[in-house]
Short mmCIF file of C-alpha atoms in Angstrom, two decimals:
data_model
loop_
_atom_site.label_atom_id
_atom_site.label_comp_id
_atom_site.label_asym_id
_atom_site.label_seq_id
_atom_site.Cartn_x
_atom_site.Cartn_y
_atom_site.Cartn_z
CA MET J 580 3.22 10.38 24.37
CA VAL J 581 4.61 11.74 21.04
CA ASP J 582 3.04 14.61 18.54
CA THR J 583 3.21 12.85 15.10
CA ALA J 584 3.12 15.33 11.95
CA TYR J 585 -0.26 14.97 11.53
CA GLY J 586 -1.19 16.09 14.75
CA ASP J 587 -1.59 12.87 16.42
CA LYS J 588 -0.49 11.31 19.52
CA LEU J 589 1.07 7.62 19.19
CA PRO J 590 2.80 5.48 21.62
CA GLU J 591 6.33 6.26 22.93
CA LYS J 592 7.21 3.14 22.08
CA SER J 593 9.30 2.89 18.68
CA HIS J 594 7.68 -0.31 17.64
CA GLU J 595 4.37 1.09 17.82
CA ALA J 596 5.07 4.02 16.28
CA THR J 597 6.54 2.87 13.05
CA ALA J 598 3.27 -0.19 13.06
CA SER J 599 2.67 2.77 9.62
CA PRO J 600 5.14 3.07 6.32
CA SER J 601 3.20 6.17 6.18
CA VAL J 602 4.12 7.91 9.53
CA ILE J 603 7.16 9.91 10.20
CA PRO J 604 7.66 12.09 13.55
CA ASP J 605 7.37 15.91 13.40
CA VAL J 606 10.77 17.97 14.48
CA GLU J 607 10.97 21.52 14.79
CA GLU J 608 8.65 23.52 12.09
CA GLY J 609 11.23 24.92 9.67
CA THR J 610 14.40 23.09 10.20
CA GLN J 611 15.88 20.56 7.21
CA HIS J 612 13.74 18.00 8.04
CA SER J 613 10.50 19.27 8.62
CA THR J 614 7.17 16.80 7.78
CA LYS J 615 4.15 18.97 9.08
CA LEU J 616 1.95 20.61 6.54
CA SER J 617 0.06 23.64 7.53
CA ARG J 618 -3.71 23.79 8.66
CA GLY J 619 -4.75 26.90 6.67
CA LEU J 620 -8.44 25.39 4.87
CA GLN J 621 -11.59 26.76 6.74
CA GLY J 622 -14.80 25.16 6.15
CA ARG J 623 -16.05 27.86 3.31
CA HIS J 624 -12.65 25.95 2.00
CA MET J 625 -13.70 22.58 2.05
CA GLN J 626 -16.97 22.79 0.60
CA MET J 627 -16.28 25.43 -2.53
CA ILE J 628 -13.64 22.20 -2.46
CA ALA J 629 -16.28 19.81 -2.88
CA ILE J 630 -18.96 22.01 -5.45
CA GLY J 631 -16.95 23.31 -8.03
CA GLY J 632 -13.27 22.61 -7.64
CA SER J 633 -12.56 20.49 -10.20
CA ILE J 634 -14.92 21.89 -12.68
CA GLY J 635 -13.25 22.36 -15.71
CA ALA J 636 -13.23 22.05 -19.30
CA GLY J 637 -14.00 18.23 -18.69
CA LEU J 638 -17.85 19.78 -18.06
CA PHE J 639 -17.90 22.28 -20.29
CA VAL J 640 -16.16 21.93 -23.47
CA GLY J 641 -15.14 17.64 -23.04
CA SER J 642 -18.96 16.99 -23.02
CA GLY J 643 -19.33 18.40 -26.00
CA SER J 644 -17.47 14.75 -27.85
CA ALA J 645 -19.30 12.81 -25.92
CA LEU J 646 -22.78 14.14 -27.09
CA GLN J 647 -21.86 14.41 -30.64
CA SER J 648 -20.84 10.03 -29.63
CA GLY J 649 -23.33 8.87 -27.12
CA GLY J 650 -26.22 10.58 -28.19
CA PRO J 651 -28.27 13.39 -24.78
CA ALA J 652 -29.69 10.60 -22.82
CA SER J 653 -26.31 8.65 -22.19
CA LEU J 654 -24.24 11.52 -21.75
CA VAL J 655 -26.98 12.13 -18.66
CA ILE J 656 -27.45 8.42 -18.01
CA GLY J 657 -23.47 7.99 -18.26
CA PHE J 658 -22.72 11.30 -15.71
CA ILE J 659 -25.74 9.59 -13.27
CA ILE J 660 -23.48 6.43 -13.25
CA ILE J 661 -20.26 7.58 -12.23
CA GLY J 662 -22.38 10.32 -9.80
CA CYS J 663 -23.34 7.87 -8.41
CA MET J 664 -20.31 5.91 -7.72
CA LEU J 665 -18.61 9.23 -6.83
CA LEU J 666 -21.22 9.42 -4.19
CA CYS J 667 -20.30 6.43 -2.11
CA THR J 668 -16.60 7.33 -2.94
CA VAL J 669 -16.95 10.75 -1.21
CA GLN J 670 -19.01 9.50 1.59
CA ALA J 671 -16.11 6.14 2.14
CA LEU J 672 -14.26 9.10 1.98
CA GLY J 673 -15.14 10.96 4.74
CA GLU J 674 -15.56 8.90 7.25
CA LEU J 675 -12.07 7.87 7.04
CA ALA J 676 -11.06 11.68 6.66
CA VAL J 677 -12.15 12.95 9.50
CA LEU J 678 -10.84 9.62 12.13
CA TYR J 679 -7.98 9.83 10.51
CA PRO J 680 -7.21 13.50 8.61
CA VAL J 681 -3.62 12.53 7.43
CA ASN J 682 -1.48 13.91 5.09
CA GLY J 683 -1.83 11.52 2.02
CA ALA J 684 -5.14 10.78 2.68
CA PHE J 685 -6.15 8.35 0.53
CA TYR J 686 -3.14 6.51 -1.15
CA VAL J 687 -2.57 5.79 3.05
CA TYR J 688 -5.23 3.97 2.87
CA GLY J 689 -4.69 2.13 0.67
CA VAL J 690 -1.10 1.57 2.35
CA ARG J 691 -2.59 0.89 5.62
CA PHE J 692 -5.85 -1.02 4.85
CA ILE J 693 -5.09 -2.73 1.78
CA ASP J 694 -1.17 -3.32 0.59
CA PRO J 695 1.78 -1.50 0.53
CA ALA J 696 1.99 -2.14 -2.89
CA TRP J 697 -1.23 -0.55 -4.22
CA GLY J 698 -1.22 2.04 -2.12
CA PHE J 699 2.67 3.19 -3.26
CA ALA J 700 1.13 2.28 -7.30
CA MET J 701 -1.96 4.51 -6.89
CA GLY J 702 -0.27 7.26 -5.03
CA TRP J 703 2.21 8.08 -8.26
CA GLN J 704 -0.33 7.25 -10.42
CA TYR J 705 -1.89 9.93 -8.59
CA ALA J 706 0.18 12.46 -8.38
CA ILE J 707 1.51 11.07 -12.66
CA GLY J 708 -1.11 12.15 -12.50
CA TRP J 709 -1.96 15.07 -11.85
CA LEU J 710 1.79 16.40 -12.30
CA ILE J 711 0.66 15.52 -16.67
CA THR J 712 -2.85 17.71 -16.43
CA LEU J 713 -1.58 20.33 -15.36
CA PRO J 714 1.21 21.24 -18.62
CA PHE J 715 -2.93 20.13 -20.54
CA GLU J 716 -5.15 23.00 -18.27
CA ILE J 717 -2.66 25.47 -18.72
CA THR J 718 -2.35 24.70 -22.99
CA ALA J 719 -6.30 24.64 -22.50
CA ALA J 720 -5.93 27.81 -20.89
CA GLY J 721 -4.02 29.60 -23.59
CA ILE J 722 -6.40 28.09 -25.99
CA THR J 723 -9.36 29.76 -25.21
CA ILE J 724 -7.78 33.13 -25.49
CA ASP J 725 -7.63 31.54 -29.23
CA TYR J 726 -12.32 33.36 -28.87
CA TRP J 727 -11.58 35.98 -29.02
CA HIS J 728 -7.26 37.00 -31.15
CA HIS J 729 -5.39 34.54 -32.10
CA TYR J 730 -1.80 35.52 -29.98
CA ASN J 731 1.08 32.79 -30.07
CA ILE J 732 -0.08 30.60 -27.22
CA GLY J 733 3.35 29.88 -25.88
CA ILE J 734 2.34 34.44 -24.58
CA TRP J 735 -0.74 33.24 -22.40
CA ILE J 736 1.66 29.19 -21.19
CA ALA J 737 4.87 31.92 -19.31
CA VAL J 738 1.21 34.20 -18.72
CA PHE J 739 -1.12 31.75 -16.48
CA LEU J 740 2.57 29.47 -15.94
CA THR J 741 3.37 32.63 -13.47
CA SER J 742 0.11 33.29 -11.95
CA LEU J 743 0.41 28.61 -10.72
CA ILE J 744 3.65 29.72 -8.83
CA ILE J 745 2.41 33.65 -7.57
CA VAL J 746 -0.38 31.92 -5.59
CA GLN J 747 2.09 29.09 -4.01
CA PHE J 748 3.70 31.85 -2.26
CA PHE J 749 0.59 31.75 -0.32
CA GLY J 750 0.94 28.55 0.67
CA VAL J 751 -2.82 26.37 1.41
CA LYS J 752 -4.45 29.97 2.42
CA GLY J 753 -3.29 30.91 -1.31
CA TYR J 754 -5.11 27.42 -2.49
CA GLY J 755 -8.43 27.49 -0.23
CA GLU J 756 -8.94 31.85 -0.83
CA VAL J 757 -8.13 31.16 -5.24
CA GLU J 758 -10.68 27.52 -5.19
CA PHE J 759 -12.92 29.88 -2.42
CA VAL J 760 -13.74 32.67 -5.32
CA LEU J 761 -13.42 30.86 -8.99
CA GLY J 762 -15.05 28.29 -7.27
CA ILE J 763 -18.47 30.83 -7.14
CA ILE J 764 -17.86 32.43 -10.37
CA LYS J 765 -18.29 28.98 -12.03
CA ILE J 766 -21.42 28.36 -9.67
CA VAL J 767 -22.78 30.94 -10.39
CA ALA J 768 -22.47 30.10 -13.90
CA VAL J 769 -24.25 27.35 -14.68
CA ILE J 770 -27.24 28.33 -12.38
CA GLY J 771 -27.00 31.17 -14.65
CA PHE J 772 -26.38 28.78 -17.94
CA CYS J 773 -29.46 25.99 -16.63
CA ILE J 774 -31.63 29.22 -15.84
CA PHE J 775 -31.06 30.53 -20.12
CA GLY J 776 -32.06 26.79 -21.06
CA ILE J 777 -35.01 26.39 -19.64
CA VAL J 778 -35.92 30.03 -21.47
CA VAL J 779 -34.28 28.95 -24.93
CA ASN J 780 -36.01 25.55 -24.47
CA CYS J 781 -39.94 27.58 -23.43
CA GLY J 782 -39.09 29.43 -26.92
CA GLY J 783 -38.04 32.44 -24.81
CA VAL J 784 -35.61 34.36 -26.07
CA PRO J 785 -36.90 35.87 -29.59
CA THR J 786 -33.44 36.04 -31.14
CA ASP J 787 -33.57 32.31 -31.69
CA ASP J 788 -36.07 31.14 -34.25
CA ARG J 789 -36.37 27.51 -32.99
CA GLY J 790 -39.49 28.28 -30.90
CA TYR J 791 -40.93 25.54 -28.43
CA ILE J 792 -37.96 23.01 -28.68
CA GLY J 793 -38.51 20.19 -26.64
CA PHE J 794 -37.16 16.65 -26.45
CA ARG J 795 -36.98 17.20 -31.53
CA TYR J 796 -33.19 16.67 -30.42
CA TRP J 797 -33.46 13.25 -28.80
CA ASN J 798 -35.76 11.79 -31.68
CA ASP J 799 -34.72 13.19 -34.96
CA ALA J 800 -33.79 10.33 -37.09
CA GLU J 801 -34.09 12.57 -40.19
CA HIS J 802 -31.65 15.15 -39.33
CA GLY J 803 -29.42 12.88 -37.62
CA ASN J 804 -30.34 13.49 -33.68
CA ARG J 805 -30.95 10.91 -31.35
CA ALA J 806 -31.44 10.14 -27.90
CA PHE J 807 -28.72 6.67 -28.28
CA ARG J 808 -25.53 7.48 -30.88
CA ASN J 809 -23.70 4.71 -32.00
CA GLY J 810 -25.77 2.23 -29.71
CA PHE J 811 -24.17 0.50 -27.38
CA LYS J 812 -20.63 1.77 -27.60
CA GLY J 813 -21.13 5.24 -27.86
CA PHE J 814 -22.97 4.31 -24.26
CA CYS J 815 -19.39 3.51 -23.08
CA SER J 816 -17.79 5.83 -24.75
CA VAL J 817 -18.88 8.22 -21.76
CA PHE J 818 -17.56 6.69 -19.37
CA VAL J 819 -13.52 8.17 -19.76
CA THR J 820 -15.16 12.00 -20.66
CA ALA J 821 -17.30 11.86 -17.05
CA ALA J 822 -14.55 10.39 -15.00
CA PHE J 823 -11.99 12.70 -16.60
CA ALA J 824 -15.50 16.08 -15.70
CA PHE J 825 -15.68 14.63 -11.48
CA GLY J 826 -11.50 14.08 -11.38
CA GLY J 827 -10.81 16.56 -8.51
CA THR J 828 -13.34 15.71 -5.99
CA GLU J 829 -11.42 13.48 -3.88
CA LEU J 830 -9.37 16.77 -2.69
CA VAL J 831 -11.54 17.45 -0.19
CA GLY J 832 -10.27 13.27 1.36
CA LEU J 833 -6.73 14.94 0.31
CA ALA J 834 -7.53 18.34 1.63
CA ALA J 835 -8.79 16.92 5.33
CA ALA J 836 -4.90 17.01 6.78
CA GLU J 837 -4.33 20.89 6.27
CA ALA J 838 -8.52 21.19 7.55
CA ALA J 839 -8.11 23.72 10.49
CA ASN J 840 -10.97 21.27 12.16
CA PRO J 841 -11.71 18.47 10.25
CA ARG J 842 -14.41 17.18 11.82
CA LYS J 843 -16.69 19.91 11.28
CA SER J 844 -15.69 20.05 7.70
CA LEU J 845 -16.25 17.71 6.10
CA PRO J 846 -18.93 15.82 7.02
CA LYS J 847 -20.57 19.40 5.47
CA ALA J 848 -18.20 19.29 2.30
CA THR J 849 -19.03 15.52 1.73
CA LYS J 850 -22.81 16.27 1.55
CA GLN J 851 -22.33 19.01 -0.95
CA VAL J 852 -20.66 16.50 -3.17
CA PHE J 853 -24.53 15.39 -4.36
CA TRP J 854 -25.64 18.78 -5.06
CA ARG J 855 -22.72 19.04 -6.94
CA ILE J 856 -23.47 16.10 -9.07
CA SER J 857 -27.34 16.80 -9.04
CA GLY J 858 -27.16 20.11 -9.50
CA PHE J 859 -24.09 21.66 -11.51
CA TYR J 860 -23.63 18.59 -13.18
CA VAL J 861 -26.65 16.09 -14.82
CA VAL J 862 -28.97 18.88 -14.44
CA SER J 863 -27.19 20.86 -16.41
CA LEU J 864 -26.30 18.49 -18.78
CA LEU J 865 -30.02 17.19 -19.70
CA ILE J 866 -30.23 21.11 -20.68
CA MET J 867 -27.59 21.48 -22.60
CA GLY J 868 -28.55 17.75 -24.24
CA ILE J 869 -31.70 19.44 -25.03
CA ILE J 870 -31.02 22.82 -26.84
CA VAL J 871 -27.83 22.10 -28.36
CA PRO J 872 -28.57 18.88 -32.14
CA ASN J 873 -26.39 16.55 -31.68
CA SER J 874 -25.93 15.57 -35.24
CA SER J 875 -24.08 19.92 -35.68
CA PRO J 876 -21.24 19.05 -37.14
CA ASP J 877 -19.16 21.92 -34.52
CA LEU J 878 -19.40 19.64 -31.71
CA LEU J 879 -17.18 17.46 -33.95
CA ASN J 880 -13.55 18.79 -32.49
CA ALA J 881 -14.66 19.31 -29.01
CA SER J 882 -12.02 18.19 -26.88
CA GLY J 883 -8.94 19.33 -24.95
CA ALA J 884 -9.81 23.34 -24.87
CA ASN J 885 -11.48 24.41 -28.10
CA THR J 886 -13.92 26.94 -26.41
CA LYS J 887 -15.18 27.44 -30.05
CA ALA J 888 -16.60 23.62 -30.15
CA SER J 889 -18.18 24.18 -26.96
CA PRO J 890 -21.95 22.76 -26.11
CA PHE J 891 -22.64 25.38 -23.68
CA VAL J 892 -21.55 28.04 -26.32
CA LEU J 893 -22.55 26.33 -28.82
CA ALA J 894 -26.11 26.59 -27.33
CA ILE J 895 -25.75 30.20 -26.41
CA LYS J 896 -24.45 31.05 -30.23
CA TYR J 897 -27.58 29.10 -31.60
CA ALA J 898 -29.74 30.55 -29.50
CA GLY J 899 -28.59 34.13 -31.21
CA VAL J 900 -27.43 36.26 -28.03
CA LYS J 901 -24.69 38.44 -28.85
CA GLY J 902 -21.93 39.42 -26.87
CA LEU J 903 -23.05 35.59 -24.08
CA PRO J 904 -20.88 33.11 -25.83
CA SER J 905 -17.59 35.84 -25.10
CA VAL J 906 -18.53 35.89 -21.68
CA PHE J 907 -18.98 32.35 -20.74
CA ASN J 908 -15.73 31.86 -22.70
CA ALA J 909 -14.14 33.72 -20.40
CA VAL J 910 -16.11 31.32 -18.09
CA ILE J 911 -14.23 28.07 -18.99
CA THR J 912 -10.69 30.04 -18.88
CA ILE J 913 -11.70 31.00 -15.22
CA SER J 914 -12.70 26.98 -14.59
CA VAL J 915 -9.75 25.86 -16.08
CA MET J 916 -7.80 28.22 -13.96
CA SER J 917 -9.58 26.49 -11.09
CA VAL J 918 -8.30 22.58 -12.07
CA ALA J 919 -4.67 24.13 -12.70
CA ASN J 920 -4.49 25.41 -9.36
CA SER J 921 -6.41 21.73 -8.49
CA CYS J 922 -3.63 20.29 -10.40
CA THR J 923 -0.73 21.12 -8.60
CA TYR J 924 -2.56 20.82 -5.12
CA GLY J 925 -3.28 17.18 -5.60
CA SER J 926 0.47 16.06 -7.34
CA THR J 927 2.61 18.35 -4.48
CA ARG J 928 0.94 17.79 -1.70
CA THR J 929 0.43 13.43 -2.55
CA MET J 930 4.36 13.52 -3.35
CA GLN J 931 5.13 15.18 0.03
CA ALA J 932 3.00 12.32 1.46
CA LEU J 933 4.56 9.39 -0.48
CA ALA J 934 7.77 10.68 0.73
CA GLN J 935 6.78 11.36 4.28
CA GLY J 936 5.73 7.60 4.66
CA GLY J 937 9.32 6.06 2.83
CA MET J 938 7.97 5.62 -0.53
CA GLY J 939 10.15 8.72 -2.24
CA PRO J 940 12.93 10.62 -1.94
CA LYS J 941 13.65 12.37 1.49
CA LEU J 942 13.79 15.68 0.03
CA LEU J 943 10.38 15.73 -1.59
CA ALA J 944 9.19 15.22 2.36
CA TRP J 945 10.84 19.19 3.48
CA VAL J 946 8.00 21.22 4.44
CA ASP J 947 9.06 24.92 5.55
CA LYS J 948 8.38 27.20 8.02
CA LYS J 949 5.25 28.03 6.21
CA GLY J 950 3.41 25.11 5.29
CA ARG J 951 4.48 24.34 2.07
CA PRO J 952 6.83 21.15 0.39
CA VAL J 953 8.72 23.36 -1.13
CA TRP J 954 10.10 20.43 -3.99
CA PRO J 955 7.15 18.37 -4.77
CA VAL J 956 6.01 22.99 -5.64
CA ILE J 957 9.16 23.09 -7.54
CA ILE J 958 8.22 19.74 -9.25
CA GLN J 959 4.81 20.42 -10.14
CA MET J 960 5.69 23.86 -11.73
CA THR J 961 8.48 22.48 -13.50
CA PHE J 962 5.45 19.57 -15.42
CA GLY J 963 3.98 23.38 -16.02
CA LEU J 964 7.02 23.77 -18.61
CA LEU J 965 5.66 20.69 -21.14
CA ALA J 966 2.93 22.83 -21.45
CA PHE J 967 4.90 24.38 -24.35
CA ILE J 968 5.15 21.57 -26.66
CA ASN J 969 2.61 22.20 -28.01
CA GLU J 970 4.71 25.37 -29.69
CA ALA J 971 5.95 22.22 -31.94
CA GLU J 972 4.79 20.58 -34.99
CA THR J 973 3.98 17.73 -33.13
CA GLY J 974 3.82 18.77 -29.69
CA SER J 975 -0.27 17.31 -30.19
CA THR J 976 0.81 14.39 -30.48
CA VAL J 977 3.58 13.47 -27.89
CA PHE J 978 0.96 15.62 -25.36
CA ASN J 979 -1.98 12.92 -25.99
CA TRP J 980 0.20 10.27 -25.05
CA LEU J 981 1.31 11.84 -21.55
CA LEU J 982 -2.00 12.79 -20.97
CA SER J 983 -3.23 9.05 -22.00
CA LEU J 984 -1.06 7.89 -18.74
CA THR J 985 -4.29 9.69 -16.89
CA GLY J 986 -6.90 8.43 -18.29
CA LEU J 987 -7.73 5.75 -16.04
CA SER J 988 -6.06 7.45 -12.82
CA SER J 989 -9.95 8.34 -11.45
CA PHE J 990 -10.98 4.49 -11.74
CA PHE J 991 -8.62 3.29 -9.91
CA VAL J 992 -8.36 6.34 -7.20
CA TRP J 993 -12.10 5.84 -6.47
CA GLY J 994 -11.96 1.89 -6.26
CA SER J 995 -9.63 1.99 -3.60
CA ILE J 996 -10.97 4.97 -1.62
CA CYS J 997 -14.83 2.07 -1.48
CA LEU J 998 -12.25 -1.05 -1.45
CA SER J 999 -10.04 0.26 2.07
CA HIS J 1000 -12.94 2.16 3.54
CA ILE J 1001 -15.12 -2.05 3.15
CA ARG J 1002 -11.40 -3.30 4.79
CA PHE J 1003 -11.33 -0.83 7.83
CA ARG J 1004 -14.96 -1.54 8.09
CA HIS J 1005 -14.27 -5.74 8.85
CA ALA J 1006 -10.99 -4.03 10.90
CA TRP J 1007 -13.13 -1.95 12.99
CA LYS J 1008 -15.97 -4.44 13.57
CA ALA J 1009 -13.23 -7.29 14.78
CA ALA J 1010 -11.17 -5.18 16.96
CA GLY J 1011 -14.69 -5.24 18.89
CA ARG J 1012 -15.02 -1.90 18.28
CA SER J 1013 -17.83 -0.07 17.95
CA LEU J 1014 -19.48 2.26 14.91
CA ASP J 1015 -20.76 4.47 17.25
CA GLU J 1016 -16.79 5.30 17.86
CA LEU J 1017 -17.00 6.61 15.08
CA PRO J 1018 -17.05 10.62 14.67
CA PHE J 1019 -18.60 10.69 11.69
CA LYS J 1020 -20.11 7.61 9.63
CA SER J 1021 -20.50 7.01 5.82
CA GLN J 1022 -24.63 7.82 4.81
CA LEU J 1023 -24.38 4.96 2.99
CA GLY J 1024 -22.53 2.52 5.12
CA VAL J 1025 -20.59 -0.66 3.51
CA TYR J 1026 -23.08 -1.61 1.47
CA GLY J 1027 -22.17 1.86 -0.75
CA SER J 1028 -18.80 1.51 -1.51
CA TYR J 1029 -19.91 -2.22 -2.51
CA VAL J 1030 -21.80 -0.46 -4.80
CA GLY J 1031 -18.61 2.44 -6.23
CA CYS J 1032 -16.52 -0.98 -6.44
CA THR J 1033 -18.77 -2.09 -8.71
CA LEU J 1034 -19.16 0.13 -11.09
CA VAL J 1035 -15.85 1.17 -11.22
CA VAL J 1036 -14.95 -2.20 -12.12
CA LEU J 1037 -17.77 -2.24 -15.10
CA CYS J 1038 -17.11 0.53 -15.72
CA LEU J 1039 -13.45 -0.17 -16.20
CA MET J 1040 -14.53 -3.29 -18.05
CA ALA J 1041 -17.19 -1.07 -20.38
CA THR J 1042 -13.35 1.73 -21.01
CA PHE J 1043 -11.69 -1.67 -22.16
CA TYR J 1044 -14.48 -2.25 -24.70
CA ILE J 1045 -14.15 0.46 -26.17
CA SER J 1046 -10.63 1.24 -26.43
CA LEU J 1047 -10.45 -2.29 -27.96
CA PHE J 1048 -13.37 -1.65 -29.90
CA PRO J 1049 -13.51 2.34 -30.58
CA ILE J 1050 -16.54 3.95 -32.72
CA GLY J 1051 -16.12 3.41 -36.34
CA GLY J 1052 -12.59 1.93 -36.43
CA SER J 1053 -11.44 -1.63 -35.96
CA PRO J 1054 -9.34 -2.73 -33.51
CA ASN J 1055 -5.64 -1.76 -33.31
CA ALA J 1056 -2.99 -0.94 -30.50
CA GLU J 1057 -2.66 2.60 -30.98
CA SER J 1058 -6.60 2.89 -29.78
CA PHE J 1059 -6.44 0.74 -27.14
CA PHE J 1060 -3.02 1.94 -24.83
CA SER J 1061 -4.23 5.33 -26.67
CA GLY J 1062 -7.26 4.88 -23.74
CA TYR J 1063 -5.98 1.76 -21.63
CA ILE J 1064 -2.10 2.64 -21.03
CA ALA J 1065 -2.24 3.57 -17.26
CA ALA J 1066 -3.52 0.16 -16.26
CA PRO J 1067 -0.50 -2.07 -17.12
CA VAL J 1068 1.35 1.97 -15.79
CA ILE J 1069 -0.50 0.89 -12.18
CA LEU J 1070 0.36 -2.88 -12.63
CA VAL J 1071 4.07 -2.20 -13.54
CA LEU J 1072 4.43 0.01 -10.35
CA TYR J 1073 3.02 -1.87 -7.80
CA LEU J 1074 4.95 -5.72 -8.96
CA GLY J 1075 7.94 -3.36 -9.48
CA TYR J 1076 7.22 -2.21 -5.58
CA LYS J 1077 6.40 -6.01 -4.30
CA VAL J 1078 9.68 -7.38 -6.57
CA CYS J 1079 12.25 -4.14 -4.56
CA MET J 1080 10.56 -4.71 -1.15
CA ARG J 1081 10.64 -8.80 -1.49
CA ASP J 1082 7.60 -8.26 -0.03
CA THR J 1083 5.21 -11.65 -1.52
CA THR J 1084 2.21 -11.01 0.23
CA THR J 1085 -1.05 -10.01 -1.30
CA TRP J 1086 -2.75 -7.87 0.99
CA VAL J 1087 -2.58 -6.62 4.64
CA LYS J 1088 -4.66 -8.74 6.97
CA ILE J 1089 -7.31 -7.43 9.07
CA ARG J 1090 -6.04 -8.26 12.86
CA ASP J 1091 -2.64 -7.35 11.83
CA MET J 1092 -4.73 -3.74 10.30
CA ASP J 1093 -3.13 -0.51 12.29
CA LEU J 1094 -6.61 1.19 13.38
CA ASP J 1095 -4.48 4.09 16.40
CA THR J 1096 -1.83 5.41 13.47
CA GLY J 1097 -2.80 9.31 12.39
CA ARG J 1098 -6.28 9.70 14.78
CA ARG J 1099 -7.08 12.43 15.43
CA GLU J 1100 -8.33 13.42 18.51
CA PHE J 1101 -11.16 15.38 18.72
CA GLU J 1102 -12.17 16.52 22.74
CA ASP J 1103 -10.13 20.13 21.15
CA PHE J 1104 -12.50 20.71 17.89
CA PRO J 1105 -16.53 19.99 18.79
CA ASP J 1106 -18.34 18.55 16.07
CA SER J 1107 -20.75 20.85 16.14
CA GLU J 1108 -22.65 24.39 18.60
CA PRO J 1109 -24.39 22.38 22.25
CA ASP J 1110 -27.77 22.67 21.51
CA GLU J 1111 -30.85 24.73 23.17
CA PRO J 1112 -30.93 23.17 25.93
CA GLU J 1113 -27.78 22.85 26.92
CA ARG J 1114 -26.61 26.20 25.83
CA ARG J 1115 -29.22 27.19 28.17
CA ALA J 1116 -28.55 25.39 30.89
CA SER J 1117 -24.20 26.57 30.25
CA VAL J 1118 -25.47 30.29 30.57
CA GLY J 1119 -27.49 29.65 33.93
CA ARG J 1120 -24.30 27.94 35.47
CA LYS J 1121 -22.66 30.36 34.49
CA LEU J 1122 -24.75 33.28 35.80
CA SER J 1123 -25.55 31.59 39.19
CA ARG J 1124 -21.56 31.29 39.04
CA ALA J 1125 -20.83 35.00 38.54
CA ILE J 1126 -23.74 36.13 40.81
CA PHE J 1127 -23.46 33.95 43.54
#
């Protein structure tokens, strides 16, 4: 038996060891060809990544444009639909990641259970998406400073990029600790806003002369406030914003390869996602949509990181509370930097895994003695320099087109995870194995993955519709490709792999699926503490041996 890059046991026979293209045997750590990542993420890190890891500008700022285009009811319903999709996805991912806490996670699952070409396309689309999102988040963090005083944004881009580089020196532990601290700040801020919003709605703020608000802005046609704005188009427009806001939830599965005890920490982390979706997204957006008029002209510029148009900041401004808007703007700055930190983690680990699986340059697979994928980190930090494009007059136009490449990335990843889980379950059953052998089972079962796949397809159709027929405009190429260009990109990657590898198969056949490579041996990782009777019996046996 040999130890693999995932810390798992594989047969010594070479043909079995290479059954999956995602497996490269380990060599001595710290050597030129080491591919072993550090396992430094503790349970508290995993739970905070699940709860607040990607709460950022998508929620705090982007929701403003969705409120203005779709209305408060469309906003809440859209986020609930995407939230249900995420619940199904994360449960499926939890089952796979506990059993196979492999480097690359969902990219590997796509290769093994769907098709190598699809895994390749989805993996690189995901990595490219994070590569491009990083300079956007750094720019967003710089723009938030403009709320207090106008400075040259290039100065703050340099400051924030340098801060991210420093975090990378500490490896996965640095990522985990930063997310833990910043995640707590974000969670406290969202809870505080919800309490504040309830008080405002009840007319409990002395500086707010609106009195009791109720659902006034949901049915106020006289002033242009409606629960649903722009009809079905307005409803469809919410999905892209919601997907961007929820993007990064899947990082829990990607972090499984670097978790100290995935069997214990991953199930807990996946269960926390429900509270994140219901408490930190749906409830906060419901309250925000109640106390902020959706016809407000201030919402027209609620995109990117324009915190002056953030509906959360506007809610505090409209209540007439002094000083608090600056506090919440600081929270948005922290949130954006947290997402930038997640961008770095997501892209570097995915690139390293792709290279390790033979689907990228071998150089990217190298990991140093401290478990850091050095070259992917260098590439990611280099992409961060794209933020300086905003210094040019046409920089924003170039930047927006680059961001279009990431528009549908999350939908493809989430759909791939659900489909991988469905096909895994079929293969597990065909191999005559019982579900009782799984260390963790999705609470929604395989049916949850079917629901997840269905919702992904419906959201892609809705996004296609709103890209083809934009609100307030006629069909045009620029509008369509700015919203849907990620689809042809992933199609090119998929077909390119098929042509280069001369692969004519449609997908991996059920009977050919590898169910053993990458499995973590869990004997050394107890699921939980023994129950009380077992604990007492164990103590009794130890006392007996000690006495007699």
